[in-house]
Tab-separated table of C-alpha atoms in Angstrom:
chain	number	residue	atom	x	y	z
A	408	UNK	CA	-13.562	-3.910	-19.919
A	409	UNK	CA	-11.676	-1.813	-17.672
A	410	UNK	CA	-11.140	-3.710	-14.646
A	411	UNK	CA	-10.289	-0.747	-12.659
A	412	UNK	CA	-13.512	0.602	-13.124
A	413	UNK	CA	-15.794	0.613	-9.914
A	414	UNK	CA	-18.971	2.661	-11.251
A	415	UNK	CA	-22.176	1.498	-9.986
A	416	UNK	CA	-20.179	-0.347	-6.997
A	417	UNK	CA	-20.402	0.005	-3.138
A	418	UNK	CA	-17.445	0.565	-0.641
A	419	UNK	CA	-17.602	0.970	3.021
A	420	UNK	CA	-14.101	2.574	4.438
A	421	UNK	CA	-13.972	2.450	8.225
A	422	UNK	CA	-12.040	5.136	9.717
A	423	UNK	CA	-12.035	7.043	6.268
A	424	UNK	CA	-11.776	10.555	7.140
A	425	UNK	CA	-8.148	10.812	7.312
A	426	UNK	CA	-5.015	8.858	6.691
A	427	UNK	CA	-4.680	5.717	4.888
A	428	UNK	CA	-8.481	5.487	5.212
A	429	UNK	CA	-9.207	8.943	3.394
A	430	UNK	CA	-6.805	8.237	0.398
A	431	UNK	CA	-8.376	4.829	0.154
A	432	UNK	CA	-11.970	6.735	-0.440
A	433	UNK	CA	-10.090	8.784	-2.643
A	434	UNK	CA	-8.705	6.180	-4.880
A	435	UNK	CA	-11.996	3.612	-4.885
A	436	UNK	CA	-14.231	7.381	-5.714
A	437	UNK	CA	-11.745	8.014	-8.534
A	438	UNK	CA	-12.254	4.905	-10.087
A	439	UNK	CA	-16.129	5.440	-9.682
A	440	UNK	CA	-17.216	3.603	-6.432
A	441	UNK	CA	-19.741	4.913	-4.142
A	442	UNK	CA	-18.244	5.554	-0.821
A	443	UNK	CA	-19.375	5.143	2.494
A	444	UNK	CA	-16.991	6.605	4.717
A	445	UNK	CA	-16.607	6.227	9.008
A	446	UNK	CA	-15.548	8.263	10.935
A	447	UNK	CA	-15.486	8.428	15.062
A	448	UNK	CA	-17.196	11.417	15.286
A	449	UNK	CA	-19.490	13.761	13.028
A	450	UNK	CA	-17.311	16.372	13.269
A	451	UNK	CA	-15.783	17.414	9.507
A	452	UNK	CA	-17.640	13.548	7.873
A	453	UNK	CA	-20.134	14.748	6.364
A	454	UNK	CA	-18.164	17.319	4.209
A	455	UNK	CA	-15.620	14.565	3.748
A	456	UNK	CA	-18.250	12.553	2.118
A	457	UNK	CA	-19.833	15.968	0.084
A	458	UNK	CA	-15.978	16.346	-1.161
A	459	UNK	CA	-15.824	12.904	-2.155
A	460	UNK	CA	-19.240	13.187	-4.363
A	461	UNK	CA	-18.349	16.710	-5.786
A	462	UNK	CA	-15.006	15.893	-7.155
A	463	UNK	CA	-15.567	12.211	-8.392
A	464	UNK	CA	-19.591	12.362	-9.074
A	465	UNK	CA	-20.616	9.302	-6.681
A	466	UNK	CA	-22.848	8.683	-4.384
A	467	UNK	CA	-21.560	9.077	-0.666
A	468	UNK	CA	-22.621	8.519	2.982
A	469	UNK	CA	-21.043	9.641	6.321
A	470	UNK	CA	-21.677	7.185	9.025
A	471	UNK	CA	-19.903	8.846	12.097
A	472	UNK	CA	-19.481	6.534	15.042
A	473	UNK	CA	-16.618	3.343	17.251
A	474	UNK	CA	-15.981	0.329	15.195
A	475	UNK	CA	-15.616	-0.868	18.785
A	476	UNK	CA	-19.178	-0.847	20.076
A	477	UNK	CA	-21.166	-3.315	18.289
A	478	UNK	CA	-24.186	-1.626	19.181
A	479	UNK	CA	-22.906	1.326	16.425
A	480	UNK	CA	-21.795	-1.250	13.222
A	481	UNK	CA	-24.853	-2.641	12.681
A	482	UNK	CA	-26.767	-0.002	11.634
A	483	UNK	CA	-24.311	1.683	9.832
A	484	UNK	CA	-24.848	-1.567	7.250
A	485	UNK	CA	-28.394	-1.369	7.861
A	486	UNK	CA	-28.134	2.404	6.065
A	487	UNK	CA	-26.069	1.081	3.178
A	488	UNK	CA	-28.396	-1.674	2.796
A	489	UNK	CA	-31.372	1.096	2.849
A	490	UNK	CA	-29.145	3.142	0.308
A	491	UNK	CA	-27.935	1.031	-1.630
A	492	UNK	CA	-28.844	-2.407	-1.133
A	493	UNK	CA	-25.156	-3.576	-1.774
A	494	UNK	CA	-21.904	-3.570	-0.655
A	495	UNK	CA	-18.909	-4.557	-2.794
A	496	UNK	CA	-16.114	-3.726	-0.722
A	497	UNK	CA	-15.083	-3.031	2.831
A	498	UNK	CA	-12.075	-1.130	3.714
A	499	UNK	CA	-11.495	-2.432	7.540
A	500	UNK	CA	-9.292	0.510	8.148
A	501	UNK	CA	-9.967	2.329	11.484
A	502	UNK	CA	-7.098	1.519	14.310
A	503	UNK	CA	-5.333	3.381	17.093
A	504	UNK	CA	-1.529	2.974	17.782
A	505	UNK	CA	-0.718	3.514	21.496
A	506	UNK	CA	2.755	2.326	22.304
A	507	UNK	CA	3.811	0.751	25.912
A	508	UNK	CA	6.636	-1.305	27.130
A	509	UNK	CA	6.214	-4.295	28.553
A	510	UNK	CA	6.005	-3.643	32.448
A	511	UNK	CA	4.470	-0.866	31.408
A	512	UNK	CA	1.069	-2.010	29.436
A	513	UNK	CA	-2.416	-0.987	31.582
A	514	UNK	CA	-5.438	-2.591	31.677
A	515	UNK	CA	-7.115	0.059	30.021
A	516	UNK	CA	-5.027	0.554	27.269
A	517	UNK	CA	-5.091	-3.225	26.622
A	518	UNK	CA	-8.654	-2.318	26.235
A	519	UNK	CA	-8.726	0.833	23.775
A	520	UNK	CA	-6.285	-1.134	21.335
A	521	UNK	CA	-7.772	-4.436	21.391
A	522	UNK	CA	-11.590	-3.244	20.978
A	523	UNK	CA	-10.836	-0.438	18.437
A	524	UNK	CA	-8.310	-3.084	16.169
A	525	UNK	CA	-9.412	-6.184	16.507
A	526	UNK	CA	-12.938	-6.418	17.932
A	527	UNK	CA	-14.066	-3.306	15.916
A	528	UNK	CA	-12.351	-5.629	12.961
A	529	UNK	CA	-14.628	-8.490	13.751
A	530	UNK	CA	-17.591	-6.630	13.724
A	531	UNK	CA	-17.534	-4.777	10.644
A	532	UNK	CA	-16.178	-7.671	8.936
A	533	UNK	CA	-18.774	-9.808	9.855
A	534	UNK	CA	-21.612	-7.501	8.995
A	535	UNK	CA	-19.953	-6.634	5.940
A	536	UNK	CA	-20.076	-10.516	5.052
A	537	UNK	CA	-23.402	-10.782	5.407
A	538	UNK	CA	-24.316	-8.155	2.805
A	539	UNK	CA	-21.376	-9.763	0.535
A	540	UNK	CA	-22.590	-13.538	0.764
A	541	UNK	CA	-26.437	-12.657	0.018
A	542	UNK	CA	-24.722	-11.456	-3.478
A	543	UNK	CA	-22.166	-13.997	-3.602
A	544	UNK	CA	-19.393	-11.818	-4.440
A	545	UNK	CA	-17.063	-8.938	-2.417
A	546	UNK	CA	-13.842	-8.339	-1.188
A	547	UNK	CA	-13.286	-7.212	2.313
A	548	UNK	CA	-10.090	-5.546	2.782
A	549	UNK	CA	-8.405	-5.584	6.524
A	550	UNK	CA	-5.707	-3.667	8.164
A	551	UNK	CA	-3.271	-4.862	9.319
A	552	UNK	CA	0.649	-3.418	9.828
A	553	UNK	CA	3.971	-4.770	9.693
A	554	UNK	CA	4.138	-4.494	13.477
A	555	UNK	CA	1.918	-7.393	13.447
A	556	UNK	CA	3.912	-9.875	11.106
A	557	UNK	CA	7.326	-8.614	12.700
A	558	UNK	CA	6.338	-7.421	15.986
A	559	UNK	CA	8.257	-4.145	17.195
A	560	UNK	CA	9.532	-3.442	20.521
A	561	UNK	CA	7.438	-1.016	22.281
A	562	UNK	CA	4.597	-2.099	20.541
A	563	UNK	CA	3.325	-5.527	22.381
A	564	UNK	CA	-0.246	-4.320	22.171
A	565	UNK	CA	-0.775	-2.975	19.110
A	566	UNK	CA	1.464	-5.838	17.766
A	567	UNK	CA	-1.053	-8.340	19.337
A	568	UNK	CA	-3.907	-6.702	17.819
A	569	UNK	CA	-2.636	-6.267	14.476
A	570	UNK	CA	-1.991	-10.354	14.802
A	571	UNK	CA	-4.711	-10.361	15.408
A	572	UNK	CA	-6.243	-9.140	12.131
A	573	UNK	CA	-4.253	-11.249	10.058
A	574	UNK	CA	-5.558	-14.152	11.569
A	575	UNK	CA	-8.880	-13.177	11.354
A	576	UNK	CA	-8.381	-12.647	7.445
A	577	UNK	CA	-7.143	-16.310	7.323
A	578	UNK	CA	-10.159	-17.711	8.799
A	579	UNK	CA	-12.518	-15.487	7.423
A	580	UNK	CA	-10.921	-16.051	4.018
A	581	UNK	CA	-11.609	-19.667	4.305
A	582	UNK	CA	-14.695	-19.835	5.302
A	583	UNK	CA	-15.924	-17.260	3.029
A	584	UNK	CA	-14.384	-18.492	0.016
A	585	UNK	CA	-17.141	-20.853	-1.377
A	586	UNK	CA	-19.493	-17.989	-1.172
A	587	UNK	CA	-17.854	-15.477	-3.441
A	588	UNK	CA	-16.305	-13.194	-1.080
A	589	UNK	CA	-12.276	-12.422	-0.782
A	590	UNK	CA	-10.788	-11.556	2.176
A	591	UNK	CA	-7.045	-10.413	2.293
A	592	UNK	CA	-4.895	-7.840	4.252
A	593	UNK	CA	-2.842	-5.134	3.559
A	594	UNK	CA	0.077	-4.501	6.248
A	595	UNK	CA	1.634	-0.871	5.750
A	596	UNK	CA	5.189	-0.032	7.196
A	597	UNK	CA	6.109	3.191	7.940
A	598	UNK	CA	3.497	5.397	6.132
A	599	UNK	CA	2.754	9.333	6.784
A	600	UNK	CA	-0.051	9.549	8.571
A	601	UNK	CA	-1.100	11.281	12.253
A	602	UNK	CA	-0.401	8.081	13.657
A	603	UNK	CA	2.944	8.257	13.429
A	604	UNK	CA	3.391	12.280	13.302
A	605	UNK	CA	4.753	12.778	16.699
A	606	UNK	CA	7.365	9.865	16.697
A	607	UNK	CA	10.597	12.477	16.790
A	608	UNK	CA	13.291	13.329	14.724
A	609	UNK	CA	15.614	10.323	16.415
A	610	UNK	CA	12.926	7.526	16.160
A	611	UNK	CA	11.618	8.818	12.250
A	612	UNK	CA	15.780	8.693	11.140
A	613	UNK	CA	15.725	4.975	12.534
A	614	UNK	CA	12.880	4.229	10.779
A	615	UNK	CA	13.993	4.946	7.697
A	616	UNK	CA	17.191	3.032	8.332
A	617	UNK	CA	14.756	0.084	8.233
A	618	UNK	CA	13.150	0.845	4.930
A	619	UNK	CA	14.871	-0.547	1.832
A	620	UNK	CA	13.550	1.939	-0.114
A	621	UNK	CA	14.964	4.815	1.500
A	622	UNK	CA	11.938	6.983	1.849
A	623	UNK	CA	8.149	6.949	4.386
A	624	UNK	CA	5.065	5.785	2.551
A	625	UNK	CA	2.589	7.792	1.722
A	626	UNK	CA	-1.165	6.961	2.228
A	627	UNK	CA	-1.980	6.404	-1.633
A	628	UNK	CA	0.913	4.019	-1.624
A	629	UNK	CA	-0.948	2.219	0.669
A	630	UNK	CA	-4.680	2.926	-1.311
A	631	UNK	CA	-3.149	1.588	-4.156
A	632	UNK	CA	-3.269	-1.704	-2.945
A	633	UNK	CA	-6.343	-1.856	-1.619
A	634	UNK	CA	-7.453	-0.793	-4.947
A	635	UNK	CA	-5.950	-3.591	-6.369
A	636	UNK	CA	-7.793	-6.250	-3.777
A	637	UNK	CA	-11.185	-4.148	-4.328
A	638	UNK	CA	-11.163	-4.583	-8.402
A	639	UNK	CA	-11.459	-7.186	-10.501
A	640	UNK	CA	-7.784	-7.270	-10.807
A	641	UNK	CA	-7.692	-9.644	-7.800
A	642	UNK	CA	-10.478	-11.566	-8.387
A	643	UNK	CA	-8.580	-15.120	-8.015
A	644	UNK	CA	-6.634	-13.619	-4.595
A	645	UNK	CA	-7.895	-14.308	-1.172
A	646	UNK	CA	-6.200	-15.024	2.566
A	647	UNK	CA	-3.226	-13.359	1.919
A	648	UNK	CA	-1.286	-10.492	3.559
A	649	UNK	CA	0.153	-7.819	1.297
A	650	UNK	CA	3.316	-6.227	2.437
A	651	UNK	CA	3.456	-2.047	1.212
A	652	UNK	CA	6.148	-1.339	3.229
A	653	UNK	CA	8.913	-0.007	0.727
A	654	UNK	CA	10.962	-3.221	1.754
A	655	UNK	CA	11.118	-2.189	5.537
A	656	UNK	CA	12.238	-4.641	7.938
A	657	UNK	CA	12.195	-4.056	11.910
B	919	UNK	CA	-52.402	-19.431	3.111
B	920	UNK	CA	-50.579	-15.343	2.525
B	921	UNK	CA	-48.069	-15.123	0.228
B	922	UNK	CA	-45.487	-13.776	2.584
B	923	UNK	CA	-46.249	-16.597	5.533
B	924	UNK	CA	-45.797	-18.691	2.196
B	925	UNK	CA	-42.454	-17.005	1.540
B	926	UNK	CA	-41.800	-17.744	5.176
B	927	UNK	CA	-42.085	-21.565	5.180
B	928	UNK	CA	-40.485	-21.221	1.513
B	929	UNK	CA	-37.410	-20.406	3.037
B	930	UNK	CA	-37.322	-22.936	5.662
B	931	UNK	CA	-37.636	-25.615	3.414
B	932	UNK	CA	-35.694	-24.457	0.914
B	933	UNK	CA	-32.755	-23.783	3.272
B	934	UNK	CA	-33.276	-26.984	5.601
B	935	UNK	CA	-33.470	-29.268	2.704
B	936	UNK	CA	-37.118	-30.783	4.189
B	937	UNK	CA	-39.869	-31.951	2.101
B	938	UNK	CA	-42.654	-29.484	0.988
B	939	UNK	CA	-44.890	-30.772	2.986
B	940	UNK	CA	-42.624	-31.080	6.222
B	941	UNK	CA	-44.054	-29.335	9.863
B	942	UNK	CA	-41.952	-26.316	9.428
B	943	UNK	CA	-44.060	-24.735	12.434
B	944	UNK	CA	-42.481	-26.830	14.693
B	945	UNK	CA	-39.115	-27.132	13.783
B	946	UNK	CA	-36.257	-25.422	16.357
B	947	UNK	CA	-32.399	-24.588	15.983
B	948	UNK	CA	-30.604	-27.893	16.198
B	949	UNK	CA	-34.338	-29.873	16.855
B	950	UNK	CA	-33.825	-31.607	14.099
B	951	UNK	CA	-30.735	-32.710	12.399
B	952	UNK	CA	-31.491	-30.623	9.188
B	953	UNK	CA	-30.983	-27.372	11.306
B	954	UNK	CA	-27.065	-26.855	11.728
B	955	UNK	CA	-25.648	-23.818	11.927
B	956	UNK	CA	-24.543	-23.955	8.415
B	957	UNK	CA	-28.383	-24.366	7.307
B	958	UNK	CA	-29.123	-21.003	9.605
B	959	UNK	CA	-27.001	-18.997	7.370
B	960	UNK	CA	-28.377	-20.456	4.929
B	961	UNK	CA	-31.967	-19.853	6.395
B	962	UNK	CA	-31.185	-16.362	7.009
B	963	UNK	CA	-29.333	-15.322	3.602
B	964	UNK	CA	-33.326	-17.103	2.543
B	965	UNK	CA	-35.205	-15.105	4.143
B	966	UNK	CA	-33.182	-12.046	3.801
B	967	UNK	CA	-33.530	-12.633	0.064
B	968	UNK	CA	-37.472	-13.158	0.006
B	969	UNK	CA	-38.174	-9.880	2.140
B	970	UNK	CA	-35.534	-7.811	0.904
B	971	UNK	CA	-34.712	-7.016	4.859
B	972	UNK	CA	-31.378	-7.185	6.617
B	973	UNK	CA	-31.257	-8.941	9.603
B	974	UNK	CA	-29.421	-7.907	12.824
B	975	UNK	CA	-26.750	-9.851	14.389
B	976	UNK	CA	-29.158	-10.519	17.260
B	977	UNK	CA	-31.722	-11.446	14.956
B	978	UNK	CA	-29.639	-14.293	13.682
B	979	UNK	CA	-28.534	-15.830	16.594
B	980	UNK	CA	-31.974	-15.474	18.465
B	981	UNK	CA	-33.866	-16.768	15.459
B	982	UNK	CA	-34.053	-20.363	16.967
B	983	UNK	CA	-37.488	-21.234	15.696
B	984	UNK	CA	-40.399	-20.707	13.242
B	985	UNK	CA	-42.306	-19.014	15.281
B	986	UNK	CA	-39.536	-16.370	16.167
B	987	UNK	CA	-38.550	-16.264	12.569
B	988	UNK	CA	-42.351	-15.320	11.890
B	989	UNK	CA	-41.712	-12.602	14.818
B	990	UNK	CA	-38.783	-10.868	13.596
B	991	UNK	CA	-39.978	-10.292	10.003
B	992	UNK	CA	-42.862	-8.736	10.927
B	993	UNK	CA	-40.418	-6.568	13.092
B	994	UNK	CA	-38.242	-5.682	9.988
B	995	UNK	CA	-41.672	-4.433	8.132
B	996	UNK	CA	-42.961	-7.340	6.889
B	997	UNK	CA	-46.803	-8.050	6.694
B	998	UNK	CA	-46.996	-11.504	7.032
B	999	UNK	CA	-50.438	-11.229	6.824
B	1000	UNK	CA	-50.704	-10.088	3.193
């Protein structure tokens, strides 16, 4: 047995319309998982999700709405338990990156990065959990970022909330364990994506001075891993934080 | 008694570890020492299971009797009179 193959399986991908998040629907359809993607707002999901189920043949939903407003998760699990009464994998993907300096950092930006990375991370993972643990088996998948193992300067916020993450993937992972479900991270460096598109020419040549490898990520090399904590290939592998950052050090 | 009020106290005893026979109607959330909060997952993943329902996050932490339980199934669809 293939144990790439997905068919007849369930992932949820929060903020899966672009970036990391899209190629990670990509990859898990390609290998035959039904996809339930999220998105912030309707706006372009839905055919997301239609693309998704023409090219790879699986089933697909587009659940548009904030990770951040609890009041929104829960039914968007509610759905996949209507449609599918399952859910093997979550992607806990969706984030914002809003840099500040210290002296520098308002209240309301606090706010926006905290709620959308790691309150919006709490919720989905724990709703996620609860359709995992009735099955005894799943793998939830969180996002974190290199900025919050390393830290980065600039990046206090987004640093603390991406700490934040990996400590939720510790606990969870723990306490989740006897009941079948894995819980790890995956912490990208530099990768290719609109969240890092308007950095400058200056800033994106420093970058790559960090990277061992030479070269920015691309999303799939990022998808790839989470397509190694989703299968069956990681089946003995929980709490731990997976680096897929081309050797990059800040 | 119905079948699904049946289920119902099924569940309860099943996940608070209480003999067959035990009061289930008047048991609360931490009333007795069966009733942790590792038996109400336990409880809920139960009764989840028997109804084929998914409860809400406010549905878990506000189930904190039988009587409520009884309440919120029969708000997630369930007939507990059949």
């Amino acid at each position: 047995m293939n144990p790439l193959d997905l068919a007849g399986r369930v992932a949820f991908v929060t903020g899966g319309s672009r970036g990391i998040g899209w190629a990670c629907a990509e990859l898990l359809a390609g290998h035959g998982c039904n996809i339930a993607i999220n998105g912030r707002t309707e706006t372009g999901l839905a055919e997301r999700a239609a693309d998704l189920a023409q090219r790879f043949g699986v089933e697909t939903l587009a659940l548009a709405g904030d990770v951040a407003r609890a009041a929104e998760v829960e039914p968007w699990y509610q759905a996949i338990f209507r449609k599918w009464r399952r859910l093997d994998v979550l992607v806990n993907n969706a984030g914002v990156l809003e840099p500040g300096l210290v002296g520098m950092i308002s209240a309301d930006l606090v706010d926006r990065v905290i709620d959308t990375n790691a309150k919006g991370a709490i919720y989905n993972l724990q709703a996620a959990a609860r359709l995992m643990t009735r099955a005894g088996r799943g793998s939830i998948i969180n996002m974190t970022s290199i900025i919050g193992v390393e830290g980065d300067a600039g990046n206090t916020v987004y640093a603390a909330s991406k700490a934040a993450v990996i400590g939720m993937t510790y606990a969870a992972a723990k306490e989740l364990a006897p009941k079948g479900v894995r819980v790890n991270a995956v912490a990208p460096g530099y990768i290719e994506t609109d969240l890092v598109a308007g950095i400058g020419a200056d800033a994106h040549e420093r970058r790559l001075g960090q990277i061992g490898m030479g070269r920015i990520g691309a999303p799939v090399d990022v998808a790839r891993a989470v397509l190694f904590l989703a299968s069956d290939l990681s089946t003995y592998v929980t709490g731990q934080v997976l680096g897929v950052d081309g050797g990059m050090r800040i | 008694m119905m079948p699904n009020e049946r289920k119902l106290r099924d569940a309860f005893i099943a996940a608070l570890g209480v003999a067959p026979d035990a009061a289930v109607e008047t048991f609360t959330y931490r009333g007795i020492k069966e009733w942790d909060s590792v038996a109400h997952m336990q409880l809920i993943a139960g009764i989840e299971a028997a109804f084929d329902i998914m409860l809400d996050t406010a549905d878990v932490l506000g189930m904190s009797s039988y009587a409520i339980a009884r309440t919120i199934v029969v708000r997630h669809g369930v007939d507990i009179e059949a």
